[in-house]
Short mmCIF file of N, CA and C in Angstrom, two decimals:
data_model
loop_
_atom_site.label_atom_id
_atom_site.label_comp_id
_atom_site.label_asym_id
_atom_site.label_seq_id
_atom_site.Cartn_x
_atom_site.Cartn_y
_atom_site.Cartn_z
N UNK A 27 -8.18 -17.60 2.76
CA UNK A 27 -8.69 -18.57 2.08
C UNK A 27 -7.58 -19.36 1.40
N UNK A 28 -7.65 -20.64 1.64
CA UNK A 28 -6.67 -21.52 0.97
C UNK A 28 -7.41 -22.29 -0.24
N UNK A 29 -6.70 -22.45 -1.32
CA UNK A 29 -7.29 -23.25 -2.46
C UNK A 29 -6.20 -24.31 -2.91
N UNK A 30 -6.74 -25.38 -3.40
CA UNK A 30 -5.88 -26.24 -4.11
C UNK A 30 -5.64 -25.98 -5.52
N UNK A 31 -4.39 -25.92 -5.82
CA UNK A 31 -3.96 -25.69 -7.26
C UNK A 31 -3.53 -26.98 -8.02
N UNK A 32 -4.17 -27.13 -9.07
CA UNK A 32 -3.76 -28.22 -9.94
C UNK A 32 -2.51 -27.86 -10.79
N UNK A 33 -1.58 -28.46 -10.58
CA UNK A 33 -0.23 -28.39 -11.46
C UNK A 33 -0.29 -29.54 -12.47
N UNK A 34 -0.62 -28.98 -13.73
CA UNK A 34 -0.84 -29.90 -14.79
C UNK A 34 0.48 -30.53 -15.15
N UNK A 35 1.54 -29.78 -15.13
CA UNK A 35 2.88 -30.45 -15.51
C UNK A 35 3.27 -31.58 -14.63
N UNK A 36 3.12 -31.32 -13.19
CA UNK A 36 3.50 -32.28 -12.33
C UNK A 36 2.35 -33.40 -11.99
N UNK A 37 1.16 -33.08 -12.51
CA UNK A 37 0.01 -33.86 -12.23
C UNK A 37 -0.16 -33.96 -10.69
N UNK A 38 -0.19 -32.80 -9.93
CA UNK A 38 -0.30 -32.90 -8.53
C UNK A 38 -1.30 -31.66 -8.10
N UNK A 39 -1.88 -31.90 -6.97
CA UNK A 39 -2.56 -30.75 -6.33
C UNK A 39 -1.60 -30.30 -5.10
N UNK A 40 -1.74 -28.87 -4.89
CA UNK A 40 -0.94 -28.39 -3.82
C UNK A 40 -1.71 -27.17 -3.28
N UNK A 41 -1.62 -26.89 -2.00
CA UNK A 41 -2.21 -25.83 -1.28
C UNK A 41 -1.67 -24.53 -1.62
N UNK A 42 -2.52 -23.47 -1.83
CA UNK A 42 -1.84 -22.19 -1.96
C UNK A 42 -2.74 -21.24 -0.97
N UNK A 43 -2.11 -20.31 -0.30
CA UNK A 43 -3.02 -19.35 0.51
C UNK A 43 -3.19 -18.05 -0.27
N UNK A 44 -4.43 -17.53 -0.04
CA UNK A 44 -4.81 -16.31 -0.59
C UNK A 44 -5.21 -15.28 0.40
N UNK A 45 -4.58 -15.27 1.56
CA UNK A 45 -4.80 -14.24 2.60
C UNK A 45 -4.48 -13.02 2.10
N UNK A 46 -5.36 -12.02 1.97
CA UNK A 46 -4.92 -10.72 1.58
C UNK A 46 -4.59 -10.55 0.17
N UNK A 47 -4.80 -11.50 -0.64
CA UNK A 47 -4.43 -11.64 -2.12
C UNK A 47 -5.90 -11.65 -2.85
N UNK A 48 -5.77 -11.27 -4.17
CA UNK A 48 -6.95 -11.56 -5.00
C UNK A 48 -7.17 -13.04 -5.15
N UNK A 49 -8.40 -13.35 -5.11
CA UNK A 49 -8.77 -14.87 -5.16
C UNK A 49 -9.05 -15.29 -6.71
N UNK A 50 -8.35 -16.22 -7.23
CA UNK A 50 -8.62 -16.51 -8.59
C UNK A 50 -10.10 -17.32 -8.83
N UNK A 51 -10.45 -17.60 -9.90
CA UNK A 51 -11.69 -18.23 -10.35
C UNK A 51 -11.26 -19.72 -9.62
N UNK A 52 -12.35 -20.37 -9.10
CA UNK A 52 -12.21 -21.68 -8.47
C UNK A 52 -13.56 -22.34 -8.49
N UNK A 53 -13.32 -23.69 -8.32
CA UNK A 53 -14.53 -24.61 -8.22
C UNK A 53 -14.66 -25.00 -6.59
N UNK A 54 -15.69 -25.33 -6.18
CA UNK A 54 -15.90 -25.93 -4.88
C UNK A 54 -16.44 -27.37 -5.10
N UNK A 55 -15.90 -28.28 -4.13
CA UNK A 55 -16.49 -29.58 -4.24
C UNK A 55 -17.36 -29.82 -2.85
N UNK A 56 -18.71 -30.22 -3.38
CA UNK A 56 -19.65 -30.52 -2.29
C UNK A 56 -19.72 -32.11 -2.27
N UNK A 57 -19.46 -32.54 -1.05
CA UNK A 57 -19.36 -33.96 -0.83
C UNK A 57 -19.75 -34.44 0.62
N UNK A 58 -19.91 -35.68 0.82
CA UNK A 58 -20.03 -36.11 2.34
C UNK A 58 -18.83 -36.63 2.71
N UNK A 59 -18.37 -36.48 3.96
CA UNK A 59 -17.16 -36.88 4.50
C UNK A 59 -17.21 -38.32 4.75
N UNK A 60 -16.02 -38.96 4.41
CA UNK A 60 -15.77 -40.43 4.83
C UNK A 60 -15.11 -40.26 6.24
N UNK A 61 -14.51 -41.46 6.64
CA UNK A 61 -13.88 -41.59 7.87
C UNK A 61 -12.52 -40.71 7.80
N UNK A 62 -12.21 -40.08 9.06
CA UNK A 62 -11.04 -39.21 8.98
C UNK A 62 -9.77 -39.71 8.27
N UNK A 63 -9.50 -41.09 8.49
CA UNK A 63 -8.44 -41.74 7.96
C UNK A 63 -8.41 -41.95 6.39
N UNK A 64 -9.77 -41.81 5.86
CA UNK A 64 -9.85 -42.06 4.45
C UNK A 64 -9.91 -40.60 3.66
N UNK A 65 -10.17 -39.58 4.29
CA UNK A 65 -10.22 -38.25 3.66
C UNK A 65 -8.90 -37.66 3.52
N UNK A 66 -8.65 -36.94 2.42
CA UNK A 66 -7.48 -36.24 2.12
C UNK A 66 -7.59 -34.84 2.89
N UNK A 67 -6.64 -34.63 3.91
CA UNK A 67 -6.90 -33.49 4.76
C UNK A 67 -5.79 -32.42 4.65
N UNK A 68 -6.08 -31.17 5.25
CA UNK A 68 -5.09 -30.11 5.27
C UNK A 68 -3.67 -30.60 5.77
N UNK A 69 -3.76 -31.43 6.82
CA UNK A 69 -2.48 -31.94 7.35
C UNK A 69 -1.83 -32.91 6.42
N UNK A 70 -2.53 -33.62 5.55
CA UNK A 70 -1.87 -34.37 4.43
C UNK A 70 -1.05 -33.40 3.52
N UNK A 71 -1.55 -32.53 3.23
CA UNK A 71 -0.88 -31.44 2.15
C UNK A 71 0.17 -30.78 2.83
N UNK A 72 0.29 -30.85 4.26
CA UNK A 72 1.52 -30.24 4.87
C UNK A 72 2.62 -31.31 4.74
N UNK A 73 2.38 -32.64 4.54
CA UNK A 73 3.24 -33.56 4.48
C UNK A 73 3.66 -34.00 3.04
N UNK A 74 2.70 -34.11 2.13
CA UNK A 74 2.93 -34.50 0.81
C UNK A 74 2.00 -33.75 -0.20
N UNK A 75 2.38 -33.90 -1.38
CA UNK A 75 1.46 -33.39 -2.48
C UNK A 75 0.69 -34.51 -3.09
N UNK A 76 -0.44 -34.34 -3.41
CA UNK A 76 -1.36 -35.41 -3.88
C UNK A 76 -1.13 -35.59 -5.43
N UNK A 77 -0.33 -36.79 -5.63
CA UNK A 77 -0.04 -37.08 -6.98
C UNK A 77 -1.36 -37.76 -7.46
N UNK A 78 -1.72 -37.52 -8.68
CA UNK A 78 -3.04 -37.99 -9.30
C UNK A 78 -2.99 -39.55 -9.72
N UNK A 79 -1.69 -40.09 -9.80
CA UNK A 79 -1.59 -41.34 -10.28
C UNK A 79 -1.52 -42.45 -9.04
N UNK A 80 -1.68 -41.96 -7.82
CA UNK A 80 -1.66 -42.83 -6.79
C UNK A 80 -2.87 -42.81 -6.08
N UNK A 81 -3.15 -43.92 -5.29
CA UNK A 81 -4.42 -44.07 -4.49
C UNK A 81 -4.23 -44.26 -3.00
N UNK A 82 -3.51 -43.25 -2.39
CA UNK A 82 -3.01 -43.39 -1.03
C UNK A 82 -4.20 -43.34 -0.18
N UNK A 83 -5.20 -42.58 -0.48
CA UNK A 83 -6.41 -42.51 0.42
C UNK A 83 -7.68 -42.52 -0.49
N UNK A 84 -8.62 -43.04 -0.05
CA UNK A 84 -10.01 -42.97 -0.95
C UNK A 84 -10.30 -41.41 -1.19
N UNK A 85 -9.94 -40.53 -0.38
CA UNK A 85 -10.26 -39.14 -0.58
C UNK A 85 -9.59 -38.67 -1.89
N UNK A 86 -8.45 -39.21 -2.31
CA UNK A 86 -7.80 -38.73 -3.54
C UNK A 86 -8.62 -39.19 -4.71
N UNK A 87 -9.57 -40.04 -4.60
CA UNK A 87 -10.45 -40.21 -5.73
C UNK A 87 -11.30 -38.92 -6.19
N UNK A 88 -11.66 -38.11 -5.04
CA UNK A 88 -12.35 -36.84 -5.28
C UNK A 88 -11.47 -35.97 -5.93
N UNK A 89 -10.14 -35.82 -5.63
CA UNK A 89 -9.24 -35.11 -6.28
C UNK A 89 -8.82 -35.45 -7.79
N UNK A 90 -8.84 -36.72 -8.01
CA UNK A 90 -8.58 -37.24 -9.32
C UNK A 90 -9.85 -36.91 -10.30
N UNK A 91 -11.00 -37.08 -9.69
CA UNK A 91 -12.20 -36.65 -10.41
C UNK A 91 -12.16 -35.13 -10.76
N UNK A 92 -11.89 -34.39 -9.84
CA UNK A 92 -11.89 -32.90 -9.87
C UNK A 92 -10.76 -32.47 -10.90
N UNK A 93 -9.64 -33.34 -11.03
CA UNK A 93 -8.76 -33.00 -12.01
C UNK A 93 -9.34 -33.08 -13.39
N UNK A 94 -10.09 -34.08 -13.67
CA UNK A 94 -10.81 -34.37 -14.94
C UNK A 94 -11.77 -33.00 -15.17
N UNK A 95 -12.47 -32.66 -14.17
CA UNK A 95 -13.40 -31.60 -14.40
C UNK A 95 -12.56 -30.25 -14.60
N UNK A 96 -11.49 -30.13 -13.96
CA UNK A 96 -10.64 -28.90 -14.09
C UNK A 96 -10.03 -28.73 -15.55
N UNK A 97 -9.80 -29.89 -16.14
CA UNK A 97 -9.49 -29.99 -17.68
C UNK A 97 -10.56 -29.42 -18.46
N UNK A 98 -11.86 -30.04 -18.16
CA UNK A 98 -12.99 -29.68 -18.88
C UNK A 98 -13.35 -28.14 -18.73
N UNK A 99 -13.23 -27.66 -17.56
CA UNK A 99 -13.78 -26.37 -17.26
C UNK A 99 -12.62 -25.28 -17.35
N UNK A 100 -11.38 -25.70 -17.46
CA UNK A 100 -10.18 -24.84 -17.36
C UNK A 100 -10.02 -24.18 -16.08
N UNK A 101 -10.52 -24.67 -15.04
CA UNK A 101 -10.38 -24.10 -13.69
C UNK A 101 -9.06 -24.81 -13.08
N UNK A 102 -8.10 -24.23 -12.49
CA UNK A 102 -7.11 -24.80 -11.75
C UNK A 102 -7.07 -24.73 -10.36
N UNK A 103 -8.03 -24.03 -9.75
CA UNK A 103 -8.21 -23.97 -8.40
C UNK A 103 -9.43 -24.68 -7.88
N UNK A 104 -9.36 -25.07 -6.68
CA UNK A 104 -10.51 -25.91 -6.15
C UNK A 104 -10.49 -25.76 -4.65
N UNK A 105 -11.63 -25.59 -4.02
CA UNK A 105 -11.85 -25.50 -2.64
C UNK A 105 -12.61 -26.74 -2.22
N UNK A 106 -11.99 -27.47 -1.26
CA UNK A 106 -12.70 -28.73 -0.70
C UNK A 106 -12.36 -28.47 0.92
N UNK A 107 -13.57 -28.56 1.65
CA UNK A 107 -13.43 -28.20 3.08
C UNK A 107 -12.34 -29.09 3.78
N UNK A 108 -12.33 -30.51 3.47
CA UNK A 108 -11.40 -31.39 4.11
C UNK A 108 -10.06 -31.05 3.85
N UNK A 109 -9.75 -30.52 2.83
CA UNK A 109 -8.30 -30.12 2.50
C UNK A 109 -7.79 -28.65 2.67
N UNK A 110 -8.74 -27.76 2.76
CA UNK A 110 -8.37 -26.37 2.66
C UNK A 110 -8.51 -25.76 4.07
N UNK A 111 -9.18 -26.41 4.96
CA UNK A 111 -9.40 -25.98 6.39
C UNK A 111 -8.48 -26.76 7.41
N UNK A 112 -7.78 -26.02 8.09
CA UNK A 112 -7.01 -26.58 9.19
C UNK A 112 -7.88 -26.83 10.43
N UNK A 113 -8.50 -28.02 10.46
CA UNK A 113 -9.47 -28.34 11.56
C UNK A 113 -8.92 -28.43 12.96
N UNK A 114 -7.51 -28.41 13.06
CA UNK A 114 -6.94 -28.53 14.44
C UNK A 114 -6.75 -27.26 14.90
N UNK A 115 -7.07 -26.18 14.16
CA UNK A 115 -7.00 -24.85 14.62
C UNK A 115 -8.33 -24.28 14.94
N UNK A 116 -8.79 -24.41 16.15
CA UNK A 116 -10.20 -23.99 16.37
C UNK A 116 -10.59 -22.68 16.06
N UNK A 117 -9.80 -21.72 16.00
CA UNK A 117 -10.19 -20.30 15.62
C UNK A 117 -10.32 -20.32 14.14
N UNK A 118 -9.48 -20.87 13.31
CA UNK A 118 -9.50 -20.97 11.87
C UNK A 118 -10.66 -21.77 11.40
N UNK A 119 -10.96 -22.82 12.15
CA UNK A 119 -12.14 -23.81 11.92
C UNK A 119 -13.49 -22.96 11.99
N UNK A 120 -13.56 -22.14 13.08
CA UNK A 120 -14.81 -21.43 13.32
C UNK A 120 -14.96 -20.40 12.20
N UNK A 121 -13.89 -19.62 11.91
CA UNK A 121 -13.89 -18.53 10.86
C UNK A 121 -14.24 -19.16 9.49
N UNK A 122 -13.76 -20.44 9.23
CA UNK A 122 -14.12 -21.10 7.99
C UNK A 122 -15.54 -21.47 7.89
N UNK A 123 -16.14 -22.03 8.97
CA UNK A 123 -17.55 -22.41 9.09
C UNK A 123 -18.34 -21.14 8.74
N UNK A 124 -17.94 -20.07 9.39
CA UNK A 124 -18.80 -18.82 9.10
C UNK A 124 -18.58 -18.26 7.67
N UNK A 125 -17.55 -18.71 7.04
CA UNK A 125 -17.35 -18.07 5.56
C UNK A 125 -17.75 -19.07 4.51
N UNK A 126 -18.21 -20.26 4.79
CA UNK A 126 -18.58 -21.26 3.78
C UNK A 126 -19.56 -20.79 2.74
N UNK A 127 -20.55 -20.23 3.33
CA UNK A 127 -21.68 -19.82 2.38
C UNK A 127 -21.13 -18.77 1.35
N UNK A 128 -20.24 -17.87 1.80
CA UNK A 128 -19.63 -16.83 0.97
C UNK A 128 -18.76 -17.65 -0.03
N UNK A 129 -17.95 -18.55 0.27
CA UNK A 129 -17.06 -19.32 -0.55
C UNK A 129 -17.92 -20.10 -1.58
N UNK A 130 -18.86 -20.69 -1.20
CA UNK A 130 -19.67 -21.38 -2.27
C UNK A 130 -20.39 -20.29 -3.14
N UNK A 131 -20.82 -19.21 -2.66
CA UNK A 131 -21.40 -18.16 -3.51
C UNK A 131 -20.45 -17.62 -4.44
N UNK A 132 -19.17 -17.45 -4.13
CA UNK A 132 -18.19 -16.85 -4.94
C UNK A 132 -17.49 -17.91 -5.91
N UNK A 133 -17.84 -19.21 -5.76
CA UNK A 133 -17.14 -20.16 -6.66
C UNK A 133 -17.68 -19.98 -8.03
N UNK A 134 -16.74 -20.15 -9.04
CA UNK A 134 -17.30 -20.41 -10.49
C UNK A 134 -18.11 -21.53 -10.77
N UNK A 135 -17.93 -22.65 -10.18
CA UNK A 135 -18.57 -23.88 -10.35
C UNK A 135 -18.62 -24.57 -9.04
N UNK A 136 -19.65 -25.43 -8.82
CA UNK A 136 -19.80 -26.24 -7.75
C UNK A 136 -19.87 -27.76 -8.27
N UNK A 137 -18.93 -28.66 -8.03
CA UNK A 137 -18.94 -29.95 -8.29
C UNK A 137 -19.69 -30.77 -7.09
N UNK A 138 -20.28 -31.89 -7.46
CA UNK A 138 -20.97 -32.71 -6.37
C UNK A 138 -20.44 -34.05 -6.40
N UNK A 139 -19.99 -34.59 -5.31
CA UNK A 139 -19.36 -35.99 -5.32
C UNK A 139 -20.47 -36.87 -4.70
N UNK A 140 -21.07 -37.81 -5.38
CA UNK A 140 -21.98 -38.78 -4.88
C UNK A 140 -21.44 -40.14 -4.83
N UNK A 141 -20.64 -40.24 -3.68
CA UNK A 141 -20.00 -41.61 -3.53
C UNK A 141 -20.77 -42.85 -3.52
N UNK A 142 -22.13 -42.64 -3.18
CA UNK A 142 -23.03 -43.85 -2.85
C UNK A 142 -24.07 -44.07 -3.96
N UNK A 143 -23.75 -43.45 -5.15
CA UNK A 143 -24.68 -43.67 -6.24
C UNK A 143 -23.88 -44.09 -7.55
N UNK A 144 -24.64 -44.90 -8.37
CA UNK A 144 -24.17 -45.40 -9.54
C UNK A 144 -25.04 -44.71 -10.75
N UNK A 145 -24.54 -45.08 -11.88
CA UNK A 145 -25.41 -44.58 -12.99
C UNK A 145 -26.76 -45.13 -13.08
N UNK A 146 -26.90 -46.33 -12.64
CA UNK A 146 -28.14 -46.96 -12.67
C UNK A 146 -29.10 -46.43 -11.61
N UNK A 147 -28.49 -45.92 -10.44
CA UNK A 147 -29.29 -45.36 -9.42
C UNK A 147 -29.94 -43.91 -9.77
N UNK A 148 -29.23 -43.36 -10.84
CA UNK A 148 -29.65 -41.94 -11.06
C UNK A 148 -31.11 -41.76 -11.35
N UNK A 149 -31.84 -41.06 -10.57
CA UNK A 149 -33.31 -40.75 -10.75
C UNK A 149 -33.68 -39.94 -9.52
N UNK A 150 -34.73 -39.18 -9.58
CA UNK A 150 -35.08 -38.39 -8.50
C UNK A 150 -35.27 -39.16 -7.14
N UNK A 151 -35.87 -40.29 -7.25
CA UNK A 151 -36.22 -41.06 -5.98
C UNK A 151 -34.88 -41.38 -5.38
N UNK A 152 -33.97 -42.00 -6.10
CA UNK A 152 -32.66 -42.47 -5.63
C UNK A 152 -31.84 -41.32 -5.06
N UNK A 153 -31.92 -40.15 -5.90
CA UNK A 153 -31.20 -39.04 -5.48
C UNK A 153 -31.65 -38.55 -4.19
N UNK A 154 -33.05 -38.48 -3.89
CA UNK A 154 -33.56 -37.94 -2.67
C UNK A 154 -33.08 -38.80 -1.51
N UNK A 155 -32.72 -40.07 -1.70
CA UNK A 155 -32.39 -40.97 -0.64
C UNK A 155 -30.83 -40.98 -0.48
N UNK A 156 -30.06 -40.24 -1.36
CA UNK A 156 -28.62 -40.26 -1.32
C UNK A 156 -28.11 -39.51 -0.04
N UNK A 157 -26.97 -40.18 0.33
CA UNK A 157 -26.35 -39.48 1.55
C UNK A 157 -26.03 -38.00 1.51
N UNK A 158 -25.61 -37.55 0.28
CA UNK A 158 -25.32 -36.16 0.04
C UNK A 158 -26.55 -35.31 0.13
N UNK A 159 -27.60 -35.80 -0.56
CA UNK A 159 -28.91 -35.08 -0.45
C UNK A 159 -29.37 -34.82 0.98
N UNK A 160 -29.20 -35.82 1.77
CA UNK A 160 -29.75 -35.91 3.18
C UNK A 160 -28.82 -34.94 4.05
N UNK A 161 -27.53 -34.86 3.80
CA UNK A 161 -26.57 -34.18 4.67
C UNK A 161 -26.09 -32.79 4.12
N UNK A 162 -26.01 -32.72 2.83
CA UNK A 162 -25.30 -31.54 2.18
C UNK A 162 -26.22 -30.56 1.41
N UNK A 163 -27.50 -30.91 1.41
CA UNK A 163 -28.30 -30.09 0.58
C UNK A 163 -28.53 -28.59 1.12
N UNK A 164 -27.47 -27.92 0.97
CA UNK A 164 -27.42 -26.49 1.61
C UNK A 164 -27.78 -25.41 0.51
N UNK A 165 -27.88 -24.20 1.01
CA UNK A 165 -28.03 -23.19 0.10
C UNK A 165 -26.70 -23.02 -0.98
N UNK A 166 -25.55 -23.27 -0.37
CA UNK A 166 -24.28 -23.16 -1.03
C UNK A 166 -24.29 -24.26 -2.13
N UNK A 167 -24.58 -25.48 -1.66
CA UNK A 167 -24.43 -26.72 -2.44
C UNK A 167 -25.40 -26.68 -3.71
N UNK A 168 -26.59 -25.90 -3.39
CA UNK A 168 -27.54 -25.88 -4.54
C UNK A 168 -27.10 -25.16 -5.76
N UNK A 169 -25.82 -24.74 -5.72
CA UNK A 169 -25.18 -23.91 -6.88
C UNK A 169 -24.72 -24.91 -7.95
N UNK A 170 -24.63 -26.15 -7.62
CA UNK A 170 -24.06 -27.23 -8.48
C UNK A 170 -24.75 -27.03 -9.88
N UNK A 171 -23.89 -26.59 -10.73
CA UNK A 171 -24.49 -26.17 -12.09
C UNK A 171 -24.00 -27.14 -13.26
N UNK A 172 -22.86 -27.84 -13.13
CA UNK A 172 -22.49 -28.55 -14.35
C UNK A 172 -22.60 -29.99 -14.27
N UNK A 173 -22.91 -30.57 -13.12
CA UNK A 173 -23.05 -32.05 -13.09
C UNK A 173 -22.62 -32.59 -11.79
N UNK A 174 -22.62 -33.90 -11.61
CA UNK A 174 -22.16 -34.68 -10.36
C UNK A 174 -21.36 -35.81 -10.62
N UNK A 175 -20.90 -36.23 -9.55
CA UNK A 175 -19.89 -37.33 -9.59
C UNK A 175 -20.52 -38.49 -8.74
N UNK A 176 -20.65 -39.57 -9.38
CA UNK A 176 -21.07 -40.83 -8.63
C UNK A 176 -19.78 -41.71 -8.42
N UNK A 177 -19.94 -42.70 -7.71
CA UNK A 177 -18.89 -43.62 -7.55
C UNK A 177 -18.38 -44.19 -8.92
N UNK A 178 -19.11 -44.09 -9.91
CA UNK A 178 -18.73 -44.58 -11.26
C UNK A 178 -18.28 -43.55 -12.16
N UNK A 179 -18.30 -42.39 -11.87
CA UNK A 179 -17.90 -41.24 -12.81
C UNK A 179 -18.70 -40.13 -13.01
N UNK A 180 -18.46 -39.41 -14.06
CA UNK A 180 -19.09 -38.11 -14.36
C UNK A 180 -20.62 -38.35 -14.75
N UNK A 181 -21.63 -37.49 -14.29
CA UNK A 181 -22.92 -37.63 -14.71
C UNK A 181 -23.21 -36.25 -15.20
N UNK A 182 -23.14 -35.90 -16.41
CA UNK A 182 -23.41 -34.51 -16.93
C UNK A 182 -24.95 -34.02 -16.66
N UNK A 183 -25.18 -32.75 -16.51
CA UNK A 183 -26.48 -32.27 -16.42
C UNK A 183 -27.25 -32.70 -17.61
N UNK A 184 -28.54 -32.96 -17.42
CA UNK A 184 -29.46 -33.66 -18.44
C UNK A 184 -30.51 -32.58 -18.78
#
């Protein structure tokens, strides 16, 4: 398993491997995928470290928001499928797909990114029509306990 680590001093995220090592407490981000060129990917982390003060890709918005939540929850590790899985390795990709439920189950928190909702939209009817609800409402994602993210920011549990 790979996790993103938030380096508070450098204000960056970097990938760390935990193959054969104890896994620290972590959060998982449930979200809908954007276009490949918009998402922050495993390959991006092989090339650069995501600095929180730049907006090189729209996918970095998810990382910046998770930075805010990491500070609030004191969690420094995060699992996001687009960043932590090497999709170009078909064997790893298949193992990861088979492990996702377990990874969601073992997460300390699950954050939900609702890129197509605003604060004004928030309500059961709008939520049920949301792209995340239609595509990601899985047993693992149902673990979302502390709130959600819309395109406008944090929506705490009510």
